[in-house]
GROMACS .gro file of C-alpha atoms in nm:
model
  502
    1MET     CA    1   1.016  -0.852   0.847
    2ILE     CA    2   1.056  -0.475   0.891
    3PHE     CA    3   1.196  -0.237   0.629
    4ASP     CA    4   1.029   0.094   0.713
    5LYS     CA    5   1.320   0.317   0.611
    6LEU     CA    6   1.339   0.146   0.274
    7ILE     CA    7   0.965   0.179   0.208
    8ASN     CA    8   0.969   0.545   0.315
    9TYR     CA    9   1.264   0.619   0.089
   10LEU     CA   10   1.090   0.466  -0.211
   11LYS     CA   11   0.775   0.665  -0.120
   12LEU     CA   12   0.553   0.358  -0.122
   13ASP     CA   13   0.228   0.302   0.060
   14LYS     CA   14   0.356   0.089   0.347
   15GLN     CA   15   0.022  -0.072   0.421
   16GLU     CA   16  -0.032  -0.168   0.056
   17PHE     CA   17   0.326  -0.290   0.017
   18THR     CA   18   0.309  -0.506   0.329
   19PHE     CA   19  -0.022  -0.656   0.220
   20GLN     CA   20   0.103  -0.738  -0.132
   21PHE     CA   21   0.432  -0.876   0.001
   22ASN     CA   22   0.262  -1.096   0.262
   23SER     CA   23   0.013  -1.229   0.006
   24HIS     CA   24   0.279  -1.333  -0.245
   25PRO     CA   25   0.294  -1.714  -0.290
   26ASN     CA   26   0.670  -1.710  -0.227
   27TYR     CA   27   0.659  -1.488   0.084
   28PRO     CA   28   0.902  -1.398   0.241
   29SER     CA   29   1.155  -1.473  -0.033
   30ALA     CA   30   1.362  -1.229  -0.239
   31LEU     CA   31   1.140  -1.316  -0.538
   32ALA     CA   32   0.833  -1.204  -0.342
   33PHE     CA   33   1.007  -0.880  -0.248
   34SER     CA   34   1.114  -0.813  -0.608
   35ASP     CA   35   0.771  -0.893  -0.750
   36THR     CA   36   0.602  -0.667  -0.496
   37LEU     CA   37   0.829  -0.377  -0.588
   38ASN     CA   38   0.746  -0.435  -0.954
   39PHE     CA   39   0.376  -0.440  -0.873
   40MET     CA   40   0.410  -0.111  -0.682
   41GLY     CA   41   0.579   0.053  -0.980
   42VAL     CA   42   0.946   0.015  -0.882
   43LYS     CA   43   1.116  -0.159  -1.171
   44ASN     CA   44   1.397  -0.382  -1.049
   45ASP     CA   45   1.633  -0.663  -1.140
   46ALA     CA   46   1.768  -0.915  -0.889
   47TYR     CA   47   2.115  -1.071  -0.901
   48GLU     CA   48   2.335  -1.310  -0.705
   49LEU     CA   49   2.659  -1.114  -0.717
   50ASP     CA   50   2.991  -1.196  -0.552
   51LYS     CA   51   3.115  -0.924  -0.317
   52GLU     CA   52   3.422  -0.861  -0.532
   53TYR     CA   53   3.196  -0.703  -0.793
   54TRP     CA   54   2.998  -0.484  -0.555
   55ASP     CA   55   3.224  -0.186  -0.621
   56GLU     CA   56   3.072  -0.172  -0.970
   57LEU     CA   57   2.717  -0.135  -0.836
   58PRO     CA   58   2.524   0.196  -0.864
   59GLU     CA   59   2.521   0.448  -0.580
   60GLU     CA   60   2.194   0.300  -0.452
   61PHE     CA   61   2.086  -0.062  -0.443
   62ILE     CA   62   1.892  -0.305  -0.226
   63ALA     CA   63   2.062  -0.590  -0.040
   64ILE     CA   64   1.981  -0.832   0.241
   65VAL     CA   65   2.170  -0.693   0.540
   66ASP     CA   66   2.131  -0.864   0.879
   67ASN     CA   67   1.854  -1.078   0.729
   68SER     CA   68   1.649  -0.771   0.630
   69PHE     CA   69   1.587  -0.616   0.290
   70SER     CA   70   1.777  -0.287   0.312
   71LEU     CA   71   1.849   0.014   0.099
   72VAL     CA   72   2.224   0.064   0.064
   73LYS     CA   73   2.366   0.404  -0.038
   74LYS     CA   74   2.732   0.462  -0.104
   75SER     CA   75   2.873   0.754   0.088
   76GLY     CA   76   3.245   0.786   0.023
   77SER     CA   77   3.422   0.489   0.181
   78HIS     CA   78   3.117   0.404   0.392
   79TYR     CA   79   2.767   0.281   0.322
   80SER     CA   80   2.441   0.411   0.467
   81VAL     CA   81   2.203   0.122   0.527
   82TYR     CA   82   1.826   0.176   0.568
   83SER     CA   83   1.599  -0.103   0.688
   84GLU     CA   84   1.417  -0.087   1.020
   85LYS     CA   85   1.663   0.181   1.122
   86ALA     CA   86   1.939   0.379   0.956
   87LYS     CA   87   2.301   0.283   1.021
   88THR     CA   88   2.642   0.338   0.868
   89LEU     CA   89   2.879   0.051   0.783
   90ASN     CA   90   3.220   0.033   0.627
   91LYS     CA   91   3.284  -0.190   0.329
   92GLU     CA   92   3.405  -0.489   0.531
   93GLU     CA   93   3.110  -0.471   0.773
   94LEU     CA   94   2.862  -0.450   0.487
   95HIS     CA   95   3.013  -0.752   0.312
   96ASN     CA   96   3.017  -0.958   0.631
   97LYS     CA   97   2.656  -0.879   0.719
   98SER     CA   98   2.512  -0.922   0.368
   99THR     CA   99   2.423  -1.211   0.141
  100ASP     CA  100   2.520  -1.208  -0.227
  101PHE     CA  101   2.170  -1.095  -0.322
  102VAL     CA  102   2.146  -0.746  -0.472
  103LEU     CA  103   1.852  -0.575  -0.633
  104LEU     CA  104   1.892  -0.281  -0.869
  105PHE     CA  105   1.587  -0.061  -0.893
  106GLU     CA  106   1.445   0.230  -1.084
  107LYS     CA  107   1.179   0.452  -0.929
  108THR     CA  108   0.887   0.558  -1.148
  109GLU     CA  109   0.597   0.797  -1.100
  110SER     CA  110   0.364   0.513  -1.003
  111ALA     CA  111   0.590   0.437  -0.711
  112GLU     CA  112   0.482   0.754  -0.533
  113ASN     CA  113   0.292   0.706  -0.215
  114LYS     CA  114  -0.080   0.706  -0.294
  115SER     CA  115  -0.199   0.650   0.057
  116ALA     CA  116  -0.525   0.792   0.181
  117PHE     CA  117  -0.579   1.121   0.363
  118ASP     CA  118  -0.300   1.204   0.607
  119PHE     CA  119  -0.451   1.325   0.934
  120ARG     CA  120  -0.122   1.448   1.082
  121PRO     CA  121  -0.128   1.803   0.937
  122VAL     CA  122  -0.478   1.851   1.082
  123LEU     CA  123  -0.361   1.712   1.416
  124TYR     CA  124  -0.061   1.945   1.422
  125LEU     CA  125  -0.286   2.240   1.338
  126VAL     CA  126  -0.514   2.154   1.632
  127PHE     CA  127  -0.208   2.124   1.858
  128ALA     CA  128  -0.082   2.462   1.740
  129ILE     CA  129  -0.418   2.630   1.808
  130ILE     CA  130  -0.439   2.483   2.159
  131ILE     CA  131  -0.081   2.584   2.239
  132ALA     CA  132  -0.130   2.938   2.105
  133TYR     CA  133  -0.454   2.981   2.299
  134SER     CA  134  -0.298   2.842   2.617
  135PHE     CA  135   0.002   3.076   2.618
  136LEU     CA  136  -0.207   3.379   2.520
  137SER     CA  137  -0.508   3.329   2.747
  138LEU     CA  138  -0.399   3.111   3.041
  139SER     CA  139  -0.134   3.139   3.308
  140ILE     CA  140   0.213   3.012   3.229
  141TYR     CA  141   0.168   2.701   3.444
  142GLU     CA  142  -0.169   2.617   3.287
  143ALA     CA  143  -0.013   2.661   2.943
  144ILE     CA  144   0.279   2.431   3.034
  145PHE     CA  145   0.028   2.178   3.169
  146ASN     CA  146  -0.158   2.180   2.836
  147LEU     CA  147   0.168   2.149   2.647
  148LEU     CA  148   0.251   1.837   2.850
  149SER     CA  149  -0.097   1.697   2.777
  150LEU     CA  150  -0.043   1.741   2.402
  151ALA     CA  151   0.298   1.574   2.431
  152GLY     CA  152   0.123   1.283   2.602
  153VAL     CA  153  -0.140   1.268   2.325
  154TYR     CA  154   0.127   1.263   2.056
  155ILE     CA  155   0.335   0.987   2.218
  156SER     CA  156   0.023   0.783   2.297
  157LEU     CA  157  -0.094   0.813   1.935
  158GLU     CA  158   0.242   0.687   1.814
  159ILE     CA  159   0.213   0.387   2.046
  160PHE     CA  160  -0.149   0.331   1.935
  161ASN     CA  161  -0.046   0.328   1.568
  162GLN     CA  162   0.251   0.104   1.637
  163LYS     CA  163   0.013  -0.151   1.786
  164PHE     CA  164  -0.125  -0.201   1.435
  165GLY     CA  165   0.208  -0.242   1.260
  166ASN     CA  166   0.281   0.123   1.179
  167ALA     CA  167   0.632   0.161   1.307
  168SER     CA  168   0.704   0.498   1.465
  169THR     CA  169   1.028   0.683   1.401
  170VAL     CA  170   0.975   0.881   1.723
  171ILE     CA  171   0.925   0.571   1.938
  172GLY     CA  172   1.217   0.400   1.765
  173SER     CA  173   1.444   0.697   1.836
  174ILE     CA  174   1.346   0.704   2.204
  175CYS     CA  175   1.372   0.330   2.262
  176GLY     CA  176   1.674   0.252   2.048
  177ALA     CA  177   1.747  -0.070   1.862
  178ALA     CA  178   1.744  -0.419   2.003
  179THR     CA  179   2.082  -0.563   2.098
  180ALA     CA  180   2.230  -0.865   1.924
  181SER     CA  181   2.093  -1.097   2.194
  182GLN     CA  182   1.742  -0.949   2.185
  183THR     CA  183   1.457  -1.006   1.939
  184ALA     CA  184   1.291  -0.683   2.052
  185ASN     CA  185   1.390  -0.371   2.245
  186SER     CA  186   1.259  -0.295   2.595
  187CYS     CA  187   0.973  -0.079   2.463
  188ASP     CA  188   0.847  -0.356   2.238
  189LYS     CA  189   0.866  -0.601   2.523
  190ILE     CA  190   0.657  -0.381   2.754
  191ILE     CA  191   0.410  -0.235   2.502
  192LYS     CA  192   0.346  -0.533   2.275
  193GLN     CA  193   0.323  -0.784   2.560
  194ASP     CA  194   0.084  -0.571   2.763
  195LYS     CA  195  -0.164  -0.822   2.908
  196THR     CA  196  -0.411  -0.557   3.025
  197SER     CA  197  -0.743  -0.584   2.841
  198ILE     CA  198  -1.057  -0.387   2.927
  199LEU     CA  199  -1.311  -0.419   2.646
  200GLY     CA  200  -1.017  -0.496   2.420
  201LEU     CA  201  -0.819  -0.185   2.518
  202LYS     CA  202  -0.463  -0.209   2.641
  203PHE     CA  203  -0.296  -0.006   2.916
  204SER     CA  204  -0.131   0.211   2.650
  205ASP     CA  205  -0.473   0.286   2.496
  206PHE     CA  206  -0.588   0.436   2.826
  207SER     CA  207  -0.287   0.667   2.809
  208LEU     CA  208  -0.430   0.808   2.484
  209ILE     CA  209  -0.776   0.846   2.641
  210TYR     CA  210  -0.633   1.014   2.954
  211PHE     CA  211  -0.414   1.270   2.777
  212THR     CA  212  -0.681   1.352   2.517
  213GLY     CA  213  -0.930   1.417   2.795
  214LEU     CA  214  -0.685   1.640   2.982
  215ALA     CA  215  -0.598   1.829   2.662
  216VAL     CA  216  -0.965   1.913   2.601
  217MET     CA  217  -1.036   1.999   2.966
  218GLY     CA  218  -0.720   2.210   2.982
  219VAL     CA  219  -0.861   2.454   2.727
  220PHE     CA  220  -1.138   2.546   2.975
  221MET     CA  221  -0.912   2.620   3.271
  222PRO     CA  222  -0.932   2.759   3.532
  223ALA     CA  223  -1.297   2.643   3.546
  224THR     CA  224  -1.185   2.280   3.512
  225ALA     CA  225  -0.874   2.307   3.732
  226TYR     CA  226  -1.039   2.133   4.029
  227LEU     CA  227  -1.141   1.829   3.821
  228ILE     CA  228  -0.806   1.816   3.642
  229LYS     CA  229  -0.627   1.810   3.975
  230GLY     CA  230  -0.841   1.511   4.074
  231PHE     CA  231  -0.743   1.325   3.757
  232THR     CA  232  -0.373   1.390   3.819
  233PHE     CA  233  -0.408   1.234   4.166
  234VAL     CA  234  -0.570   0.926   4.007
  235SER     CA  235  -0.275   0.902   3.766
  236VAL     CA  236  -0.058   0.800   4.063
  237ILE     CA  237  -0.225   0.457   4.043
  238ALA     CA  238  -0.124   0.423   3.678
  239ILE     CA  239   0.231   0.535   3.756
  240GLY     CA  240   0.265   0.278   4.032
  241TYR     CA  241   0.117   0.000   3.817
  242SER     CA  242   0.346   0.076   3.523
  243LEU     CA  243   0.659   0.086   3.739
  244TYR     CA  244   0.559  -0.243   3.905
  245ILE     CA  245   0.515  -0.416   3.567
  246GLN     CA  246   0.847  -0.287   3.439
  247ALA     CA  247   1.051  -0.352   3.753
  248PHE     CA  248   0.908  -0.679   3.884
  249VAL     CA  249   0.717  -0.852   3.603
  250GLU     CA  250   0.908  -0.782   3.282
  251LYS     CA  251   1.227  -0.682   3.469
  252THR     CA  252   1.319  -0.423   3.210
  253PHE     CA  253   1.245  -0.053   3.179
  254CYS     CA  254   1.073   0.099   2.876
  255ARG     CA  255   1.210   0.443   2.788
  256VAL     CA  256   0.890   0.569   2.631
  257CYS     CA  257   0.693   0.445   2.933
  258LEU     CA  258   0.929   0.633   3.162
  259LEU     CA  259   0.883   0.944   2.946
  260ILE     CA  260   0.504   0.921   2.987
  261ILE     CA  261   0.550   0.869   3.363
  262SER     CA  262   0.768   1.181   3.371
  263ILE     CA  263   0.489   1.379   3.201
  264LEU     CA  264   0.235   1.247   3.452
  265VAL     CA  265   0.457   1.338   3.747
  266ALA     CA  266   0.523   1.687   3.606
  267GLN     CA  267   0.150   1.745   3.565
  268LEU     CA  268   0.085   1.618   3.918
  269VAL     CA  269   0.339   1.862   4.061
  270ILE     CA  270   0.202   2.155   3.858
  271SER     CA  271  -0.157   2.082   3.960
  272ILE     CA  272  -0.067   2.055   4.331
  273LEU     CA  273   0.148   2.368   4.345
  274PHE     CA  274  -0.022   2.607   4.107
  275PHE     CA  275  -0.385   2.510   4.043
  276GLN     CA  276  -0.634   2.688   4.263
  277ASN     CA  277  -0.938   2.497   4.387
  278THR     CA  278  -1.242   2.628   4.203
  279ALA     CA  279  -1.604   2.596   4.307
  280PHE     CA  280  -1.741   2.246   4.246
  281SER     CA  281  -2.007   2.238   3.976
  282ILE     CA  282  -2.242   1.949   3.902
  283GLY     CA  283  -2.284   2.079   3.548
  284MET     CA  284  -1.908   2.077   3.487
  285LEU     CA  285  -1.888   1.726   3.635
  286LEU     CA  286  -2.158   1.601   3.395
  287LEU     CA  287  -1.989   1.764   3.096
  288THR     CA  288  -1.659   1.605   3.198
  289ALA     CA  289  -1.826   1.264   3.227
  290VAL     CA  290  -1.978   1.302   2.880
  291LEU     CA  291  -1.639   1.410   2.741
  292TRP     CA  292  -1.459   1.106   2.881
  293VAL     CA  293  -1.730   0.868   2.762
  294LEU     CA  294  -1.703   1.014   2.410
  295ILE     CA  295  -1.323   0.989   2.405
  296PHE     CA  296  -1.332   0.636   2.547
  297SER     CA  297  -1.592   0.532   2.284
  298ALA     CA  298  -1.391   0.689   2.000
  299VAL     CA  299  -1.068   0.511   2.099
  300LEU     CA  300  -1.254   0.182   2.156
  301TYR     CA  301  -1.425   0.208   1.817
  302SER     CA  302  -1.099   0.295   1.639
  303SER     CA  303  -0.916   0.012   1.811
  304ASN     CA  304  -1.183  -0.244   1.722
  305MET     CA  305  -1.205  -0.126   1.362
  306LEU     CA  306  -0.828  -0.134   1.313
  307THR     CA  307  -0.807  -0.476   1.480
  308GLN     CA  308  -1.074  -0.612   1.248
  309LYS     CA  309  -0.901  -0.457   0.949
  310GLU     CA  310  -0.566  -0.605   1.054
  311ASN     CA  311  -0.719  -0.952   1.103
  312LEU     CA  312  -0.898  -0.928   0.770
  313GLN     CA  313  -0.578  -0.828   0.594
  314LYS     CA  314  -0.390  -1.119   0.748
  315SER     CA  315  -0.665  -1.357   0.641
  316ASN     CA  316  -0.677  -1.208   0.291
  317ALA     CA  317  -0.299  -1.226   0.263
  318LYS     CA  318  -0.306  -1.600   0.335
  319ASN     CA  319  -0.590  -1.655   0.088
  320LEU     CA  320  -0.424  -1.448  -0.182
  321ARG     CA  321  -0.091  -1.622  -0.126
  322PHE     CA  322  -0.271  -1.942  -0.221
  323LYS     CA  323  -0.468  -1.784  -0.506
  324ARG     CA  324  -0.162  -1.615  -0.657
  325ASN     CA  325   0.029  -1.939  -0.685
  326TYR     CA  326   0.127  -1.961  -1.051
  327GLU     CA  327   0.082  -2.336  -1.081
  328LEU     CA  328  -0.271  -2.309  -0.943
  329PHE     CA  329  -0.350  -2.026  -1.185
  330LYS     CA  330  -0.205  -2.222  -1.477
  331SER     CA  331  -0.409  -2.531  -1.391
  332GLN     CA  332  -0.727  -2.320  -1.384
  333LEU     CA  333  -0.631  -2.159  -1.715
  334LEU     CA  334  -0.566  -2.490  -1.890
  335GLN     CA  335  -0.895  -2.636  -1.769
  336ASN     CA  336  -1.069  -2.430  -2.035
  337GLU     CA  337  -1.089  -2.568  -2.386
  338LYS     CA  338  -0.836  -2.409  -2.618
  339ILE     CA  339  -0.982  -2.165  -2.868
  340GLU     CA  340  -0.841  -2.170  -3.221
  341PHE     CA  341  -0.902  -1.841  -3.400
  342GLN     CA  342  -0.862  -1.803  -3.775
  343ASP     CA  343  -0.547  -1.629  -3.890
  344ASN     CA  344  -0.668  -1.271  -3.854
  345GLN     CA  345  -0.423  -0.984  -3.814
  346THR     CA  346  -0.683  -0.713  -3.749
  347PHE     CA  347  -0.582  -0.479  -3.463
  348PHE     CA  348  -0.272  -0.685  -3.388
  349LEU     CA  349  -0.029  -0.502  -3.157
  350GLY     CA  350   0.305  -0.558  -2.986
  351ASN     CA  351   0.568  -0.809  -3.095
  352LYS     CA  352   0.407  -1.048  -3.343
  353ASP     CA  353   0.681  -1.304  -3.274
  354ALA     CA  354   0.629  -1.299  -2.897
  355ARG     CA  355   0.563  -1.631  -2.723
  356LEU     CA  356   0.273  -1.493  -2.519
  357HIS     CA  357  -0.033  -1.370  -2.704
  358LEU     CA  358  -0.323  -1.188  -2.539
  359ALA     CA  359  -0.655  -1.151  -2.717
  360ILE     CA  360  -0.918  -0.918  -2.573
  361VAL     CA  361  -1.275  -0.964  -2.691
  362SER     CA  362  -1.428  -0.624  -2.648
  363ASN     CA  363  -1.702  -0.380  -2.742
  364PRO     CA  364  -1.655  -0.001  -2.757
  365TYR     CA  365  -1.992   0.050  -2.589
  366CYS     CA  366  -1.921  -0.191  -2.303
  367GLY     CA  367  -1.878  -0.006  -1.973
  368PHE     CA  368  -1.648  -0.270  -1.821
  369CYS     CA  369  -1.422  -0.279  -2.128
  370LYS     CA  370  -1.255   0.051  -2.038
  371ASP     CA  371  -1.066  -0.103  -1.744
  372ALA     CA  372  -0.980  -0.414  -1.945
  373HIS     CA  373  -0.824  -0.198  -2.217
  374LYS     CA  374  -0.622  -0.010  -1.955
  375ILE     CA  375  -0.478  -0.341  -1.836
  376MET     CA  376  -0.398  -0.440  -2.193
  377GLU     CA  377  -0.230  -0.105  -2.265
  378GLY     CA  378  -0.029  -0.133  -1.942
  379LEU     CA  379   0.094  -0.478  -2.041
  380LEU     CA  380   0.196  -0.355  -2.385
  381GLU     CA  381   0.380  -0.060  -2.234
  382LYS     CA  382   0.569  -0.270  -1.981
  383TYR     CA  383   0.637  -0.576  -2.201
  384PRO     CA  384   0.656  -0.439  -2.560
  385GLU     CA  385   0.887  -0.719  -2.681
  386ASP     CA  386   0.748  -1.006  -2.476
  387ILE     CA  387   0.378  -1.006  -2.565
  388SER     CA  388   0.148  -0.954  -2.859
  389VAL     CA  389  -0.212  -0.836  -2.834
  390GLN     CA  390  -0.514  -0.855  -3.058
  391ILE     CA  391  -0.821  -0.640  -2.995
  392ARG     CA  392  -1.126  -0.832  -3.112
  393PHE     CA  393  -1.420  -0.594  -3.137
  394ASN     CA  394  -1.753  -0.763  -3.199
  395TYR     CA  395  -1.926  -0.615  -3.507
  396PHE     CA  396  -2.232  -0.736  -3.697
  397PRO     CA  397  -2.359  -0.492  -3.966
  398ASP     CA  398  -2.721  -0.588  -3.919
  399ARG     CA  399  -2.705  -0.502  -3.548
  400ALA     CA  400  -2.474  -0.199  -3.565
  401ASN     CA  401  -2.596   0.157  -3.608
  402GLU     CA  402  -2.430   0.419  -3.827
  403LYS     CA  403  -2.231   0.572  -3.541
  404TYR     CA  404  -2.071   0.238  -3.450
  405THR     CA  405  -1.979   0.180  -3.814
  406GLN     CA  406  -1.818   0.526  -3.830
  407LEU     CA  407  -1.632   0.464  -3.505
  408LEU     CA  408  -1.495   0.128  -3.616
  409SER     CA  409  -1.399   0.277  -3.953
  410ALA     CA  410  -1.205   0.551  -3.769
  411PHE     CA  411  -1.027   0.288  -3.556
  412ASN     CA  412  -0.944   0.085  -3.866
  413PHE     CA  413  -0.807   0.389  -4.049
  414MET     CA  414  -0.587   0.479  -3.749
  415TYR     CA  415  -0.459   0.122  -3.723
  416HIS     CA  416  -0.349   0.107  -4.087
  417ASN     CA  417  -0.224   0.464  -4.129
  418LYS     CA  418  -0.094   0.580  -3.790
  419SER     CA  419   0.147   0.454  -3.525
  420GLN     CA  420   0.050   0.197  -3.264
  421ASN     CA  421   0.063   0.462  -2.990
  422GLU     CA  422  -0.171   0.696  -3.180
  423PHE     CA  423  -0.410   0.409  -3.245
  424LEU     CA  424  -0.417   0.316  -2.876
  425LYS     CA  425  -0.461   0.681  -2.772
  426THR     CA  426  -0.764   0.704  -3.001
  427ILE     CA  427  -0.925   0.405  -2.831
  428GLU     CA  428  -0.829   0.538  -2.487
  429GLU     CA  429  -0.982   0.878  -2.569
  430TRP     CA  430  -1.298   0.707  -2.693
  431PHE     CA  431  -1.350   0.524  -2.363
  432GLU     CA  432  -1.303   0.855  -2.180
  433THR     CA  433  -1.533   1.072  -2.393
  434ARG     CA  434  -1.769   0.828  -2.573
  435ASP     CA  435  -1.778   1.083  -2.856
  436GLU     CA  436  -1.770   0.926  -3.206
  437SER     CA  437  -1.704   1.261  -3.372
  438LYS     CA  438  -1.378   1.307  -3.178
  439ALA     CA  439  -1.253   0.963  -3.287
  440VAL     CA  440  -1.340   1.042  -3.652
  441ALA     CA  441  -1.171   1.384  -3.624
  442ARG     CA  442  -0.859   1.229  -3.469
  443ALA     CA  443  -0.842   0.977  -3.753
  444GLY     CA  444  -0.878   1.257  -4.010
  445SER     CA  445  -1.100   1.045  -4.232
  446ALA     CA  446  -1.476   0.994  -4.239
  447THR     CA  447  -1.462   0.739  -4.521
  448GLN     CA  448  -1.623   0.407  -4.438
  449GLU     CA  449  -1.359   0.137  -4.425
  450ASN     CA  450  -1.389  -0.223  -4.537
  451LEU     CA  451  -1.514  -0.388  -4.218
  452SER     CA  452  -1.557  -0.742  -4.350
  453PRO     CA  453  -1.255  -0.866  -4.142
  454PHE     CA  454  -1.442  -0.754  -3.829
  455VAL     CA  455  -1.750  -0.948  -3.936
  456GLU     CA  456  -1.536  -1.261  -3.977
  457MET     CA  457  -1.368  -1.200  -3.643
  458SER     CA  458  -1.703  -1.149  -3.470
  459THR     CA  459  -1.836  -1.470  -3.622
  460ASP     CA  460  -1.523  -1.640  -3.493
  461ASN     CA  461  -1.593  -1.502  -3.145
  462SER     CA  462  -1.955  -1.613  -3.159
  463ASN     CA  463  -1.863  -1.966  -3.269
  464ALA     CA  464  -1.637  -1.988  -2.963
  465ASP     CA  465  -1.924  -1.866  -2.741
  466LEU     CA  466  -1.736  -1.543  -2.663
  467ASN     CA  467  -2.047  -1.329  -2.659
  468PHE     CA  468  -1.997  -1.133  -2.337
  469THR     CA  469  -1.729  -0.864  -2.305
  470PRO     CA  470  -1.461  -0.806  -2.200
  471ILE     CA  471  -1.282  -1.141  -2.217
  472PHE     CA  472  -0.907  -1.206  -2.194
  473ILE     CA  473  -0.764  -1.502  -2.385
  474LEU     CA  474  -0.405  -1.613  -2.324
  475ASN     CA  475  -0.248  -1.825  -2.597
  476GLY     CA  476  -0.594  -1.952  -2.682
  477TYR     CA  477  -0.712  -2.017  -2.325
  478GLN     CA  478  -0.984  -1.803  -2.170
  479PHE     CA  479  -0.882  -1.621  -1.854
  480PRO     CA  480  -1.025  -1.816  -1.554
  481ASP     CA  481  -1.347  -1.682  -1.403
  482LYS     CA  482  -1.211  -1.739  -1.050
  483TYR     CA  483  -0.960  -1.457  -1.104
  484ASP     CA  484  -1.003  -1.084  -1.156
  485ARG     CA  485  -0.855  -0.947  -1.475
  486ASP     CA  486  -0.617  -0.734  -1.266
  487ASP     CA  487  -0.464  -1.057  -1.133
  488ILE     CA  488  -0.286  -1.105  -1.464
  489TRP     CA  489  -0.015  -0.870  -1.331
  490TYR     CA  490   0.080  -1.132  -1.070
  491PHE     CA  491   0.139  -1.402  -1.333
  492ILE     CA  492   0.258  -1.219  -1.642
  493ASP     CA  493   0.632  -1.267  -1.579
  494GLU     CA  494   0.593  -1.641  -1.525
  495LEU     CA  495   0.360  -1.673  -1.825
  496ILE     CA  496   0.624  -1.507  -2.044
  497GLU     CA  497   0.901  -1.735  -1.912
  498ASP     CA  498   0.697  -2.057  -1.907
  499GLU     CA  499   0.812  -2.248  -2.216
  500ASP     CA  500   0.551  -2.517  -2.157
  501PHE     CA  501   0.277  -2.261  -2.205
  502GLN     CA  502   0.401  -2.119  -2.536
   0.00000   0.00000   0.00000
């Protein structure tokens, strides 16, 4: 299922979104799509809404158009629809091509794309330097030749990335959309079904190697002109092979393939007509051989690494789809013996009448507790009316030093005299700074509080064998060891709605 335009519009990390969506237990349902958006920070609500009420919808919403999740934007009497591609439909066309499913969403800051380093600006800078050098230092025909090489590198890179599921807007624009009778356009049919395999590299991968090599060699013209001319003659074999596959094997022509062939032909003509034969040099030949071996090795390594990563992600998605099944999680949760705490309201947060209660057994000096508290605070922020939380700090006076006693007294003073948000900010600041004096200063009181409730609570924890921290407890059941604490986000909605678990 492809929804690149939608993901780009919401500024989500496509790779992360696809992985989370594919690993959802209900993939590829609307529930899986909605849950994944929620996980990525895009709050949303799904509805089954008759078309007669669609005029009341906001200017932007998500619908299933032509069996694809699509962003729909009202534009006067027409609708702009973004899924794999952008298209414009009138009201009647939209209604005919859509189901009754609509999803209303709200973008938040966490929905911004947090993907890793983007190499494209660096690539464009390198291209710009090569082009500037070529037109300033080389002849016009050599400069045009280098420009064509860079165009070949760019197109080949787009094809290379598309091989690993990163849809290219450029390739999509050149090739066009598939017709109603086709499952894929002509480019997809030629590129994705390429049966060539040399050490795992496809025919399109050699296009990237070839143009990258020419782009590097082109910088050193006219010294390399003789060798470059030889490579352009060899490209005739690739041109003939590609045309044969398109015309006689697949019986369809790929526009992007024809564009690459056009570049190859143009370079062949330029090299024949305008490149002067330079003196043959063994040294230059050896350097060229080393260059091509390095480029070939780099592309081969990148291809293998990305293939392994893609296979691993597919395998992980299947495993996580099984692991994130709510019924499986619930069965693991209920396998633990239920823990009955005494009625203790110390550090009790959220809605006390909520049906889902989370207890976190923690220790301010525990390094792993910081992340557990962040999860707890995130749950309270997102579900303030649906959950309650109790922070259960372990405290034994005979084992605690003076600083810990002061710290816990400051926490206790904040809890009883300040707002819930200020209390939580004090704990959050503590885990960031580990400075007792700042917590005492924030509380505004250095008086030692009555900490006997914490002693009782700690004894309660110890009697239940809750000695290690942090520990999550849901309605009296300890969070299963087979799951990471972060996994609670995948089950929280169902836990809140599950009346059998209350």
